[in-house]
Amino acid sequence: MKKYRNLAVKSTACILSAAMLFGSGFSAAAAGSDIPKDENVYVNLNQDGSVDGIYVVNAFRLEKETDIVDYGKYDSVKNLTIDEELTKKGDTITTTAPAGNFFYQGNLKTKEMPWEITIHYYLDGKEMQADELAGKNGSLKITIHVGKNDSVDEEFFENYLLQATVTMNMDNCSSLKAAGATVGNKGTSKQLVYNIMAGQEKDIVITADVLDFEMDPISFQGVPMSFDLDRDTLSMDSLYDKTGEIKDAANEFSDGAAELSDGAGALKDGAADLKDGANSLKEGIESYADGAYSLGDGVDTLKDGTDDLADGASELADGISSLKEGVDKLAGGYNGDEGAAAGAKKLAEGADKLKSGAGQLSDGVNSLVGMMQGIGKTDPLTQEKKEELVGLAQKVGYSEITDTNSVNAITLSGLSKYLQAQIIGILSSQGGGNAILEDKDSLKRLPEEQGKKDIQDTEETETADETDASEETEETEETEETEETEETEETEETMTAEEEPESTEEPPKSAEDSGKESNSEEDQGEADAEVSNVKYEKRYNAYTLATLDYQRKNWNDDRTKVMIIQAADLGTLPNPGDALVELLVAKAGVDQALGSYLAIGGIQGKLDDPTVQAQLKQLTEGASALKDGVASLADGAGSLADGISQLADGTNQLQSGVSELNDGGWELADGTKDLQSGVSDLVDGVKELTDASDDLKDGSGQLADGTGDLFDGTNDLLDGVGELKDGTDEFKEKTSDIDEKIDEEVNKVITNFSGSDFTPLSFVSDKNTNVNLVQFIMKTEGIKIPEKGKTETVEEPLTFWQRLLNLFR
């Protein structure tokens, strides 16, 4: 509603302005499309310069009631003079208008106008929208571009003067800069006016420091460009006097250029002759200098050659002397019992023996590799040993081994752990126990929980013991006998060490003594646990001792059994001790069988390794290659012996010839020294000759260069003078009718500014053939700070007469 209200106010103002423009100059016209009219084009611009909408107020001055036929591509039309509706069919608008001023408004479909206007706003260097600037502070820059819109008939752009007006309120602006503007005062504001001539585009830049920024609308008015210029008032006499002087000077300038051109031609010819002579002189001197250089180079080469010859002769003499000494030594090296010939013979004999040994080595390596590849493919235990292990498993109640086929590394490992539990059970029992191998029920009654705990605690110790046993089994018999003697001594020492804690151990406290220290049952339980732990530790130590000792001795020794029974505090009953001994013997046998399986498995795993297989293959191939190589060596050694014998004979002959060569070499060295001295004197003389030719060559070169520059300069001068003459001739020709051309251009400019050759045409339709005036009024909305608390009211649209009366209230 606000937009329509603004539109109505603008329409009313347009009507009055159009009425003032028309005055009383209309003549009576007949009905039809050729009735004279004015078109007032109003363009509502967005704040960025783009078109929001265009409407046209068509104005007629009628002396009587007239039927009007008008044309325009309107969306809608509205009668602004009376309330009667207009008739619109397509682009044709018809009505019967009363006498007087008649106005109607048409809202155009198009949003195109002859000019493209683009407006940008920047605050503190950052581009902003216009509605964001209201109330802002900072450094403001406004840029406006006015260009041609190619989609609209160019007659408007080429013949219309466009005036842009920007109003800046100086109450909230300072440091205003507006290059190219005509500045006027409008109250407290500065009105910036820019005139954009017909057919021109323009860029406008305005800067200012703003506070609580607000700005009135930016407006643009377009009218046909017309200036009232009187050609008769412009006096051209002074100008014509000056043009006469120009024409006279052009004639003189042209004649002088012709004479200068002739002189430059003669100078060029003389410079060309001088240049040719200087070049000939330069070429002769260069030839002379080249000859001197060639002579110098030749003498230098000769000197270098004689120096090299003298040095070479001396080196040759020295070399021949060294050669003689070497040949003498070489002859001595070949001859005699210790010479090379005798050594080569011995080498051939040794190679034959090595050939025989290499064959035997190759056969031995092949046999060794075959044996190694067969290791681990046989069962490590005999059938008899397996049956024995089956009987042991049945005796102790181990159900995983039922026959000889079930004997393997996995089941033997389980049997070993099973026997381990039995042994620990006997050692951990309080009174020594009565468990024996024959009594399976008593074995089942062993403390299972304690056995499991002890198995976990002793697994690492058992693994270490088994590793030691495996390593010691591989030692030689001689080492075992020596160690057995040492172990007997160690065992006696160990027994003494084990018995000492028993003699120093404090006896268990009686119940009476315990009661004196503590009357609680908890203290009594702790004391009993301490006694039990001491007994268990003693028994476990005895078991460890027995395990180590059995690996080195025969358990049929009764003395050892007694030692274990005493150390484990098993009492005097023989059964627990016998059971422990038998279990230890059984476990040691099982561990030995398990070790055999593990050893064979480890060897087989190594042999199956692709790297080991490749190494064995490489070993056999190397032995075979060695055999072939030694055979070739033997053949070569024989040939070498024959060749050395022949070489010894030739060396003796060489020794005689080198002696004669040595004498000739020293004579050559003395002769080359005399030649070297003479050539040095020749070199000094040639150097003086080349130095003099260098100076002469430099002088001739500078002379040739100077004459060449002179010739080039005169050539350039001649070309320049020729161009100057052409230019003066052209200038003379162009200025011959300068008076007429000045008159013609002045008349053209006056015509363009006066607009006398422009026929107004309709902006809305080319069917409107009788248009007196078309003018454009374009305006943006202003930038205003919104008023707080103000509610916009909607007003009813007013009639034409109400709007007209409100203007005078």
Coordinates of C-alpha atoms in Angstrom, one line a residue, residues 369-633:
V369 CA 74.2 -83.7 2.5
G370 CA 72.3 -87.0 1.9
M371 CA 72.8 -88.1 5.5
M372 CA 71.7 -84.7 6.8
Q373 CA 68.5 -84.7 4.7
G374 CA 67.8 -88.2 6.2
I375 CA 68.0 -87.0 9.8
G376 CA 64.7 -86.7 11.5
K377 CA 62.7 -88.9 9.2
T378 CA 63.0 -91.9 11.6
D379 CA 61.3 -92.4 14.9
P380 CA 63.6 -91.3 17.8
L381 CA 62.3 -94.1 20.1
T382 CA 62.5 -97.9 19.7
Q383 CA 59.5 -100.0 19.9
E384 CA 60.7 -101.5 23.2
K385 CA 61.1 -97.9 24.7
K386 CA 57.6 -97.0 23.6
E387 CA 56.2 -100.2 25.3
E388 CA 58.0 -99.3 28.4
L389 CA 56.4 -95.8 28.4
V390 CA 53.0 -97.3 27.8
G391 CA 53.4 -99.5 30.9
L392 CA 54.5 -96.5 32.9
A393 CA 51.4 -94.5 31.9
Q394 CA 49.1 -97.4 32.8
K395 CA 50.9 -97.8 36.1
V396 CA 50.5 -94.2 37.1
G397 CA 46.9 -93.9 35.7
Y398 CA 47.7 -91.5 32.8
S399 CA 44.9 -92.2 30.3
E400 CA 46.2 -90.2 27.2
I401 CA 48.8 -93.0 26.4
T402 CA 47.0 -96.3 25.6
D403 CA 49.3 -98.0 23.1
T404 CA 52.6 -97.4 21.3
N405 CA 50.9 -95.4 18.5
S406 CA 49.7 -92.8 21.0
V407 CA 53.3 -92.1 22.1
N408 CA 54.4 -88.7 20.7
A409 CA 55.7 -85.3 21.9
I410 CA 52.3 -84.0 23.0
T411 CA 51.3 -87.0 25.1
L412 CA 54.8 -87.3 26.6
S413 CA 54.6 -83.6 27.6
G414 CA 51.3 -84.3 29.4
L415 CA 52.7 -87.4 31.1
S416 CA 55.7 -85.3 32.4
K417 CA 53.4 -82.7 33.9
Y418 CA 51.2 -85.5 35.4
L419 CA 54.3 -87.0 37.1
Q420 CA 55.3 -83.5 38.2
A421 CA 52.0 -83.2 40.1
Q422 CA 52.5 -86.5 41.8
I423 CA 56.0 -85.6 43.0
I424 CA 54.9 -82.2 44.3
G425 CA 52.0 -83.9 46.0
I426 CA 54.3 -86.1 48.0
L427 CA 56.6 -83.2 48.9
S428 CA 53.8 -81.0 50.0
S429 CA 52.0 -83.5 52.3
Q430 CA 52.4 -82.9 56.0
G431 CA 53.4 -86.3 57.3
G432 CA 55.3 -87.5 54.3
G433 CA 52.3 -89.5 53.0
N434 CA 52.0 -93.2 52.0
A435 CA 51.6 -92.7 48.3
I436 CA 53.4 -95.3 46.2
L437 CA 53.2 -96.2 42.5
E438 CA 51.3 -99.4 43.1
D439 CA 48.6 -97.7 45.1
K440 CA 46.6 -95.7 42.5
D441 CA 43.9 -94.7 45.0
S442 CA 46.4 -93.0 47.2
L443 CA 47.8 -91.1 44.2
K444 CA 44.3 -89.8 43.5
R445 CA 44.1 -88.5 47.1
L446 CA 47.1 -86.2 46.6
P447 CA 46.3 -82.5 47.3
E448 CA 45.2 -81.4 43.9
E449 CA 45.0 -77.6 44.6
Q450 CA 48.5 -77.6 46.0
G451 CA 49.7 -79.6 43.0
K452 CA 48.3 -77.2 40.5
K453 CA 49.8 -74.3 42.3
D454 CA 53.2 -76.0 42.4
I455 CA 53.0 -76.9 38.7
Q456 CA 52.6 -73.2 37.8
D457 CA 55.4 -72.2 40.1
T458 CA 57.9 -74.7 38.8
E459 CA 57.2 -74.7 35.1
E460 CA 60.0 -72.3 34.3
T461 CA 62.5 -74.2 36.5
E462 CA 61.6 -77.5 34.9
T463 CA 62.1 -76.0 31.4
A464 CA 65.5 -74.8 32.3
D465 CA 66.4 -78.1 33.8
E466 CA 65.4 -80.0 30.7
T467 CA 67.4 -77.6 28.5
D468 CA 70.5 -78.2 30.6
A469 CA 70.0 -81.9 30.4
S470 CA 69.7 -81.8 26.6
E471 CA 72.8 -79.7 26.3
E472 CA 74.8 -81.9 28.7
T473 CA 73.8 -85.1 26.8
E474 CA 75.5 -83.8 23.7
E475 CA 78.9 -83.4 25.4
T476 CA 81.7 -85.9 24.8
E477 CA 82.2 -88.9 27.0
E478 CA 85.5 -87.6 28.2
T479 CA 83.8 -84.3 29.4
E480 CA 81.1 -86.3 31.2
E481 CA 83.7 -88.3 33.2
T482 CA 85.4 -85.1 34.3
E483 CA 82.1 -83.4 35.2
E484 CA 81.0 -86.5 37.1
T485 CA 84.0 -86.2 39.4
E486 CA 83.2 -82.5 39.9
E487 CA 79.5 -83.1 40.5
T488 CA 80.2 -85.7 43.2
E489 CA 82.1 -83.0 45.1
E490 CA 79.3 -80.5 44.4
T491 CA 76.7 -82.9 45.7
E492 CA 78.5 -83.5 48.9
E493 CA 78.8 -79.7 49.3
T494 CA 75.1 -79.3 48.5
M495 CA 74.1 -81.9 51.1
T496 CA 76.1 -80.1 53.7
A497 CA 74.5 -76.8 52.8
E498 CA 71.0 -78.4 52.9
E499 CA 71.6 -80.0 56.3
E500 CA 72.8 -76.9 57.9
P501 CA 69.4 -75.1 57.9
E502 CA 67.9 -78.2 59.5
S503 CA 70.4 -78.0 62.4
T504 CA 69.9 -74.3 62.9
E505 CA 66.1 -74.3 62.4
E506 CA 64.1 -73.4 65.5
P507 CA 61.9 -76.2 66.8
P508 CA 58.1 -75.6 66.5
K509 CA 56.6 -73.8 69.5
S510 CA 54.4 -75.8 71.8
A511 CA 50.8 -75.0 72.4
E512 CA 51.6 -73.7 75.8
D513 CA 54.2 -71.3 74.5
S514 CA 51.9 -70.2 71.8
G515 CA 49.2 -69.5 74.3
K516 CA 51.5 -67.3 76.3
E517 CA 52.2 -65.1 73.2
S518 CA 48.6 -65.0 71.9
N519 CA 45.3 -66.4 73.3
S520 CA 43.5 -65.9 69.9
E521 CA 42.8 -68.7 67.4
E522 CA 44.0 -66.5 64.5
D523 CA 47.5 -66.3 66.0
Q524 CA 47.5 -70.1 66.5
G525 CA 46.5 -70.6 62.8
E526 CA 49.3 -68.3 61.6
A527 CA 51.9 -70.3 63.7
D528 CA 50.7 -73.6 62.2
A529 CA 50.9 -72.2 58.7
E530 CA 54.5 -71.1 59.3
V531 CA 55.5 -74.6 60.4
S532 CA 53.8 -76.1 57.4
N533 CA 55.5 -73.7 55.0
V534 CA 58.9 -74.6 56.4
K535 CA 58.3 -78.3 55.9
Y536 CA 57.0 -77.7 52.4
E537 CA 60.1 -75.5 51.5
K538 CA 62.4 -78.2 52.7
R539 CA 60.7 -80.9 50.7
Y540 CA 60.6 -78.8 47.6
N541 CA 64.3 -78.1 47.9
A542 CA 64.9 -81.8 48.3
Y543 CA 62.9 -82.4 45.1
T544 CA 64.9 -79.8 43.2
L545 CA 68.2 -81.4 44.5
A546 CA 67.0 -84.9 43.6
T547 CA 66.0 -83.7 40.0
L548 CA 69.4 -82.1 39.4
D549 CA 71.3 -85.0 40.9
Y550 CA 69.4 -87.7 38.9
Q551 CA 70.5 -86.1 35.7
R552 CA 74.1 -87.0 36.5
K553 CA 73.9 -90.2 38.6
N554 CA 72.2 -93.6 38.9
W555 CA 69.3 -93.6 41.3
N556 CA 70.1 -97.2 42.5
D557 CA 72.5 -95.6 45.0
D558 CA 70.8 -96.2 48.4
R559 CA 72.9 -93.4 49.9
T560 CA 71.2 -90.9 47.6
K561 CA 67.7 -92.1 48.6
V562 CA 68.5 -91.7 52.3
M563 CA 69.7 -88.2 51.6
I564 CA 66.5 -87.2 49.8
I565 CA 64.3 -88.7 52.5
Q566 CA 66.2 -86.9 55.2
A567 CA 66.2 -83.6 53.4
A568 CA 62.5 -83.8 52.6
D569 CA 61.7 -84.7 56.2
L570 CA 59.8 -87.7 55.1
G571 CA 60.4 -89.8 58.2
T572 CA 62.0 -93.2 58.5
L573 CA 59.3 -95.1 56.5
P574 CA 60.7 -96.3 53.2
N575 CA 57.5 -96.2 51.2
P576 CA 57.3 -92.4 50.7
G577 CA 60.9 -92.2 49.9
D578 CA 60.7 -95.1 47.5
A579 CA 57.6 -93.6 45.8
L580 CA 59.4 -90.2 45.4
V581 CA 62.5 -91.9 44.0
E582 CA 60.5 -94.0 41.5
L583 CA 58.5 -91.0 40.4
L584 CA 61.6 -88.9 39.9
V585 CA 63.2 -91.8 37.9
A586 CA 60.0 -92.1 35.8
K587 CA 59.8 -88.4 35.2
A588 CA 63.4 -88.2 34.2
G589 CA 62.9 -91.0 31.7
V590 CA 59.8 -89.4 30.2
D591 CA 61.6 -86.0 29.9
Q592 CA 64.5 -87.7 28.2
A593 CA 62.2 -89.4 25.6
L594 CA 60.3 -86.0 25.2
G595 CA 63.7 -84.3 24.6
S596 CA 64.5 -86.8 21.8
Y597 CA 61.2 -85.9 20.1
L598 CA 61.8 -82.2 20.5
A599 CA 65.4 -82.4 19.3
I600 CA 64.5 -84.5 16.2
G601 CA 61.6 -82.1 15.5
G602 CA 63.9 -79.1 15.7
I603 CA 66.4 -80.6 13.4
Q604 CA 63.7 -81.6 10.9
G605 CA 62.3 -78.0 11.0
K606 CA 65.7 -76.6 10.3
L607 CA 66.3 -79.0 7.4
D608 CA 62.8 -78.2 5.9
D609 CA 63.7 -74.4 6.0
P610 CA 64.0 -73.2 2.3
T611 CA 67.1 -71.3 3.3
V612 CA 68.8 -74.4 4.7
Q613 CA 67.8 -76.4 1.6
A614 CA 69.2 -73.7 -0.6
Q615 CA 72.4 -73.7 1.4
L616 CA 72.8 -77.5 1.1
K617 CA 72.1 -77.3 -2.6
Q618 CA 74.7 -74.5 -2.9
L619 CA 77.2 -76.7 -0.9
T620 CA 76.9 -79.6 -3.3
E621 CA 77.0 -77.4 -6.3
G622 CA 80.0 -75.6 -4.9
A623 CA 81.8 -78.8 -4.2
S624 CA 81.1 -79.9 -7.8
A625 CA 82.3 -76.6 -9.2
L626 CA 85.4 -76.8 -7.0
K627 CA 86.1 -80.2 -8.5
D628 CA 85.8 -78.9 -12.1
G629 CA 87.8 -75.7 -11.3
V630 CA 90.7 -77.7 -9.7
A631 CA 90.8 -79.9 -12.8
S632 CA 91.0 -76.8 -15.0
L633 CA 93.7 -75.4 -12.7

